[in-house]
Amino acid sequence: MALEIDSKEPIGSDEFMDALWNCVARLYGEYGASRTGLSLIDYDAERRFLVVRAAHTAVEMVRTALASITRIGNKSVAIHVLCVSGTIKALYKKIRL
Amino acid sequence: MKRTYADLHLCPNLADTEQALSMVKKASKLGYRMIAITFPPNFVEADARGLQNACKRATMDFATRVDLKPKTPDELLKGLRRFRRRFEIVAVLCESKDVARQAGKDRRVDLLNFSSLDFRRRFFDLAEAELASNGLASFEIDMKQLLALEGPSRIRLLSSLRREAAIAEDFGIPIVMSSGASGELLMRRPLELAALANLFDLGQRAALDAVSRNPMSIVKRNREKLSARFVAPGIRIVRRGKDC
């Protein structure tokens, strides 16, 4: 999934992943979170753009969790899903289009 | 067919023009093609013109909305009489059972909004749904609350929303999901709003309809009614002149 962070303040990749894991665990529990297979693939702090991998069976869960994030630490944020693809190669291709 | 997405509840601070305009731009960037902004009942049309032009520049459609918050059914009726023809969307914030029942059966009401967090003060039950199913009102869910709350209060809200969404589906009452956002960071893409509906067990198709087809049909229906050519449901003036 290609994501965009909307915030006035800089957000670190660790901070973001912690917030995402916490959010998934809060909404779906530890069992649900363990099924998402979340991992960070790419992070561009300057463009506030990042790519995360998730199990294809858990895409909707992750999308819901991302939409429900309003704060990371003390910073107000909104995370938007730019696109979703089955392979990383196709994802980058889609973003360039 | 490609869906056209709408957010019928944006609440920018109208005194801060810059913020309102940036929210309009943001809505366009997020993929909406129609937005409705809440105005106070005593607004002047010139206030809306700037926002309307901004929407036009962003290739978006714009609708005016009023939120009525009556304390009694009589107050609601007075409000509807005064404002129905001035606004394209009329929403009623139901804070008492009597008001909710009156709003449910009145065909001038477009959206029923139950914003209370106390489940005893959310009046969208079977009786309300029965009344609303004979009227034209849709059930509106503001996502702002879902985003703002945490912990037990969010759990209780989700439980109420799950019950209410199931009732609305059973009675065939259209559900409309809106952001209710007062700032840019509370705005979400249409597909993100639909994903949040997973949390209260609304199916994917119903969730997508709630951000596209249902809100669009409200605006279309009301524009038809507000047009000068409208006579009665199903009857409109096609041509005027001496030869007619």
Coordinates of C-alpha atoms in Angstrom, one line a residue:
Chain A
M1 CA 0.0 0.0 0.0
A2 CA 1.3 3.4 -0.9
L3 CA 0.5 6.0 1.8
E4 CA 0.7 9.7 2.3
I5 CA 1.1 11.3 5.7
D6 CA -0.8 14.6 6.1
S7 CA 0.7 16.6 9.0
K8 CA 2.2 19.9 9.6
E9 CA 5.0 18.3 11.6
P10 CA 7.6 15.7 10.6
I11 CA 6.8 12.1 11.5
G12 CA 9.5 9.4 11.9
S13 CA 9.1 6.0 10.3
D14 CA 9.4 4.2 13.7
E15 CA 6.8 6.6 15.2
F16 CA 4.5 5.9 12.3
M17 CA 4.8 2.1 12.5
D18 CA 4.3 2.1 16.3
A19 CA 1.1 4.2 15.8
L20 CA -0.1 1.8 13.1
W21 CA 0.5 -1.3 15.1
N22 CA -1.1 0.2 18.2
C23 CA -4.1 1.2 16.1
V24 CA -4.5 -2.2 14.5
A25 CA -4.2 -3.9 17.9
R26 CA -6.7 -1.5 19.5
L27 CA -9.3 -2.1 16.8
Y28 CA -8.8 -5.8 16.1
G29 CA -6.9 -7.1 19.1
E30 CA -3.5 -8.8 19.1
Y31 CA -4.9 -11.9 17.3
G32 CA -6.2 -9.7 14.5
A33 CA -3.0 -7.6 14.3
S34 CA -0.9 -10.8 14.0
R35 CA -2.8 -11.6 10.8
T36 CA -2.1 -8.4 9.0
G37 CA 1.6 -9.1 8.3
L38 CA 2.5 -5.4 8.4
S39 CA 6.0 -4.2 7.5
L40 CA 7.5 -1.0 6.3
I41 CA 9.0 -1.2 2.8
D42 CA 9.9 2.4 1.9
Y43 CA 9.7 5.7 3.7
D44 CA 10.4 9.1 2.1
A45 CA 10.3 11.7 5.0
E46 CA 10.6 14.7 2.6
R47 CA 7.6 13.7 0.4
R48 CA 5.8 12.2 3.4
F49 CA 5.3 9.2 1.3
L50 CA 5.6 5.6 2.4
V51 CA 5.0 2.0 1.3
V52 CA 3.8 -0.7 3.7
R53 CA 3.3 -4.4 3.0
A54 CA 0.2 -6.1 4.4
A55 CA -1.4 -9.5 3.9
H56 CA -3.9 -9.3 1.0
T57 CA -6.5 -10.8 3.3
A58 CA -6.0 -7.9 5.7
V59 CA -6.0 -4.9 3.4
E60 CA -9.4 -3.7 4.5
M61 CA -8.4 -4.0 8.2
V62 CA -5.3 -2.0 7.6
R63 CA -7.2 0.6 5.5
T64 CA -9.6 1.0 8.4
A65 CA -6.9 1.3 11.0
L66 CA -5.0 3.8 8.9
A67 CA -8.2 5.9 8.5
S68 CA -8.8 5.9 12.2
I69 CA -5.3 7.4 13.0
T70 CA -5.7 11.0 14.1
R71 CA -2.6 11.5 16.2
I72 CA 0.9 10.2 16.3
G73 CA 2.5 11.1 19.6
N74 CA 1.3 14.7 20.1
K75 CA 1.1 15.5 16.5
S76 CA -2.2 15.7 14.6
V77 CA -2.1 13.6 11.4
A78 CA -4.2 12.0 8.7
I79 CA -3.0 9.1 6.7
H80 CA -4.3 8.6 3.2
V81 CA -4.0 5.5 1.1
L82 CA -2.8 6.5 -2.4
C83 CA -3.0 3.1 -4.0
V84 CA -3.0 -0.6 -3.3
S85 CA -1.4 -3.2 -5.4
G86 CA -0.5 -6.9 -5.3
T87 CA 3.2 -6.4 -6.0
I88 CA 5.6 -3.6 -5.1
K89 CA 6.7 -3.3 -8.7
A90 CA 3.1 -2.6 -9.9
L91 CA 2.6 -0.3 -7.0
Y92 CA 5.4 2.0 -8.0
K93 CA 4.3 1.8 -11.6
K94 CA 0.8 3.0 -10.5
I95 CA 2.1 5.8 -8.4
R96 CA 4.3 7.1 -11.3
L97 CA 1.2 7.1 -13.5
Chain B
M1 CA -19.9 2.6 -13.7
K2 CA -17.5 4.9 -11.9
R3 CA -18.9 6.3 -8.6
T4 CA -19.2 10.0 -7.9
Y5 CA -18.4 10.6 -4.2
A6 CA -20.0 13.2 -2.0
D7 CA -19.4 14.5 1.5
L8 CA -22.5 16.2 2.7
H9 CA -21.2 17.5 6.0
L10 CA -18.2 19.8 6.1
C11 CA -18.2 22.3 8.9
P12 CA -15.4 24.8 8.3
N13 CA -15.3 27.9 10.4
L14 CA -17.0 30.3 8.0
A15 CA -15.4 33.3 9.6
D16 CA -12.0 31.9 8.5
T17 CA -12.3 32.1 4.7
E18 CA -8.8 30.7 4.2
Q19 CA -9.6 27.6 6.2
A20 CA -12.9 27.1 4.4
L21 CA -11.2 27.4 1.0
S22 CA -8.4 25.0 2.0
M23 CA -11.0 22.4 3.0
V24 CA -12.7 22.8 -0.3
K25 CA -9.4 22.2 -2.1
K26 CA -8.6 19.2 0.1
A27 CA -12.0 17.7 -0.6
S28 CA -11.3 17.9 -4.3
K29 CA -7.8 16.4 -3.8
L30 CA -9.3 13.5 -1.8
G31 CA -11.6 12.6 -4.7
Y32 CA -14.9 14.1 -3.8
R33 CA -17.0 15.6 -6.6
M34 CA -19.7 17.1 -4.4
I35 CA -19.6 18.7 -1.0
A36 CA -22.1 20.3 1.2
I37 CA -21.1 23.0 3.7
T38 CA -23.2 23.7 6.8
F39 CA -24.4 27.3 7.0
P40 CA -26.1 29.0 9.9
P41 CA -29.9 29.5 9.3
N42 CA -29.5 33.3 8.9
F43 CA -26.8 33.1 6.2
V44 CA -26.8 35.4 3.2
E45 CA -26.3 33.9 -0.2
A46 CA -23.2 36.1 -0.8
D47 CA -21.4 34.2 1.9
A48 CA -21.8 31.0 -0.1
R49 CA -20.8 32.5 -3.4
G50 CA -17.0 32.5 -2.6
L51 CA -17.2 28.8 -1.6
Q52 CA -19.3 28.0 -4.6
N53 CA -16.7 29.6 -6.9
A54 CA -13.9 27.8 -5.2
C55 CA -15.8 24.5 -5.7
K56 CA -16.3 25.4 -9.4
R57 CA -12.5 26.0 -9.8
A58 CA -11.9 22.6 -8.2
T59 CA -14.4 21.0 -10.5
M60 CA -16.7 20.1 -7.7
D61 CA -20.4 20.5 -7.1
F62 CA -21.4 22.5 -4.1
A63 CA -24.6 22.4 -2.0
T64 CA -25.8 24.4 1.0
R65 CA -26.9 22.7 4.1
V66 CA -28.6 23.7 7.4
D67 CA -28.5 21.8 10.6
L68 CA -31.7 22.3 12.6
K69 CA -31.4 21.6 16.3
P70 CA -35.0 22.0 17.6
K71 CA -36.0 21.4 21.1
T72 CA -39.6 20.6 20.3
P73 CA -41.6 19.2 17.3
D74 CA -43.3 22.6 16.9
E75 CA -39.9 24.3 16.7
L76 CA -38.9 21.8 14.0
L77 CA -42.0 22.5 12.0
K78 CA -41.4 26.2 12.2
G79 CA -37.7 25.7 11.1
L80 CA -38.7 23.5 8.2
R81 CA -41.3 26.1 7.0
R82 CA -38.7 28.9 7.2
F83 CA -35.6 27.2 5.8
R84 CA -36.7 24.3 3.5
R85 CA -36.7 26.4 0.4
R86 CA -33.5 28.3 1.2
F87 CA -31.2 25.3 1.6
E88 CA -30.5 22.3 -0.6
I89 CA -30.0 20.0 2.3
V90 CA -31.9 20.0 5.6
A91 CA -30.5 17.9 8.4
V92 CA -32.1 17.5 11.8
L93 CA -30.0 16.9 14.9
C94 CA -32.4 14.8 16.9
E95 CA -31.8 15.4 20.6
S96 CA -35.2 14.3 21.9
K97 CA -37.5 11.5 21.0
D98 CA -40.4 13.7 20.0
V99 CA -38.2 15.7 17.6
A100 CA -36.8 12.5 16.2
R101 CA -40.3 11.0 15.5
Q102 CA -41.5 14.3 13.9
A103 CA -38.4 14.5 11.8
G104 CA -38.7 10.9 10.8
K105 CA -42.2 11.3 9.3
D106 CA -41.7 14.7 7.8
R107 CA -40.9 14.5 4.0
R108 CA -39.1 17.8 4.1
V109 CA -36.3 16.4 6.2
D110 CA -33.3 15.0 4.3
L111 CA -31.0 13.7 7.0
L112 CA -31.6 12.4 10.5
N113 CA -28.5 12.9 12.6
F114 CA -28.2 11.3 16.1
S115 CA -25.0 12.8 17.5
S116 CA -25.4 12.0 21.1
L117 CA -22.9 9.6 22.6
D118 CA -25.3 8.4 25.3
F119 CA -26.9 5.3 23.8
R120 CA -30.1 6.2 25.7
R121 CA -30.4 9.4 23.8
R122 CA -29.9 7.9 20.4
F123 CA -33.5 7.5 19.1
F124 CA -32.9 5.6 15.9
D125 CA -34.9 2.5 16.9
L126 CA -37.4 0.3 15.2
A127 CA -40.3 2.8 15.6
E128 CA -38.2 5.6 14.2
A129 CA -37.1 3.5 11.3
E130 CA -40.7 2.5 10.6
L131 CA -41.6 6.3 10.4
A132 CA -38.6 7.2 8.4
S133 CA -39.2 4.4 5.9
N134 CA -42.4 6.1 4.9
G135 CA -40.7 9.5 4.5
L136 CA -37.7 10.6 2.5
A137 CA -35.2 11.0 5.3
S138 CA -31.8 9.2 5.3
F139 CA -29.9 8.2 8.3
E140 CA -26.6 10.1 8.6
I141 CA -23.5 8.9 10.3
D142 CA -20.8 11.4 11.1
M143 CA -17.4 9.8 11.1
K144 CA -15.8 12.7 13.1
Q145 CA -17.0 11.1 16.4
L146 CA -15.6 7.8 15.5
L147 CA -12.2 9.4 14.8
A148 CA -12.2 11.6 17.9
L149 CA -13.2 9.0 20.5
E150 CA -11.1 6.4 22.1
G151 CA -11.5 3.4 24.4
P152 CA -14.8 2.5 26.0
S153 CA -16.7 5.5 24.6
R154 CA -15.7 4.5 21.0
I155 CA -16.7 0.9 21.8
R156 CA -20.1 2.0 22.9
L157 CA -20.5 4.2 19.9
L158 CA -19.6 1.3 17.5
S159 CA -22.1 -0.9 19.2
S160 CA -24.9 1.8 18.8
L161 CA -23.9 2.3 15.1
R162 CA -23.9 -1.4 14.4
R163 CA -27.4 -1.7 15.8
E164 CA -28.7 1.4 14.0
A165 CA -27.1 0.5 10.6
A166 CA -28.7 -2.9 10.8
I167 CA -32.1 -1.4 11.5
A168 CA -31.7 1.1 8.7
E169 CA -30.8 -1.7 6.2
D170 CA -33.8 -3.8 7.4
F171 CA -36.2 -0.9 6.7
G172 CA -34.6 0.2 3.5
I173 CA -33.6 3.6 4.8
P174 CA -30.6 5.0 2.9
I175 CA -27.5 5.5 5.0
V176 CA -25.3 8.6 4.4
M177 CA -21.8 8.7 5.7
S178 CA -20.2 12.1 6.1
S179 CA -17.0 13.3 7.6
G180 CA -18.5 16.1 9.8
A181 CA -15.0 17.5 9.6
S182 CA -14.2 20.9 11.0
G183 CA -10.6 20.8 9.9
E184 CA -8.5 19.3 7.1
L185 CA -7.0 16.6 9.2
L186 CA -10.4 15.1 10.0
M187 CA -11.2 14.7 6.3
R188 CA -10.8 11.2 4.8
R189 CA -10.9 9.8 1.3
P190 CA -14.3 8.2 0.3
L191 CA -12.8 4.7 0.3
E192 CA -11.4 5.4 3.8
L193 CA -14.8 6.4 5.1
A194 CA -16.2 3.2 3.5
A195 CA -13.4 1.2 5.2
L196 CA -14.4 2.7 8.6
A197 CA -17.9 1.4 8.1
N198 CA -16.4 -2.1 8.4
L199 CA -16.2 -1.3 12.1
F200 CA -20.0 -1.4 12.4
D201 CA -20.5 -4.3 10.0
L202 CA -21.9 -2.3 7.0
G203 CA -21.3 -4.3 3.8
Q204 CA -18.8 -2.9 1.3
R205 CA -21.5 -2.1 -1.3
A206 CA -23.7 -0.4 1.2
A207 CA -20.7 1.6 2.6
L208 CA -19.8 2.8 -0.9
D209 CA -23.4 3.7 -1.6
A210 CA -23.4 5.7 1.6
V211 CA -20.6 8.0 0.3
S212 CA -21.7 8.1 -3.3
R213 CA -25.2 7.1 -4.5
N214 CA -27.3 8.0 -1.4
P215 CA -25.9 11.5 -0.9
M216 CA -26.0 12.3 -4.6
S217 CA -29.6 11.3 -4.9
I218 CA -30.6 13.6 -2.0
V219 CA -29.1 16.6 -3.7
K220 CA -30.5 15.6 -7.1
R221 CA -34.0 15.2 -5.7
N222 CA -33.9 18.5 -3.8
R223 CA -32.5 20.5 -6.7
E224 CA -35.4 19.3 -8.8
K225 CA -37.8 20.3 -6.1
L226 CA -36.2 23.7 -5.7
S227 CA -36.1 24.5 -9.4
A228 CA -38.7 27.0 -10.8
R229 CA -40.0 24.3 -13.1
F230 CA -41.1 22.0 -10.3
V231 CA -44.9 21.7 -9.7
A232 CA -45.4 18.5 -7.8
P233 CA -43.6 15.1 -7.7
G234 CA -43.7 13.8 -11.2
I235 CA -45.0 17.1 -12.7
R236 CA -42.8 19.9 -14.0
I237 CA -43.1 22.8 -16.4
V238 CA -41.5 21.9 -19.7
R239 CA -42.3 25.1 -21.6
R240 CA -43.9 28.5 -20.9
G241 CA -45.5 30.9 -23.4
K242 CA -48.7 31.9 -25.1
D243 CA -48.7 28.9 -27.5
C244 CA -48.7 26.4 -24.6

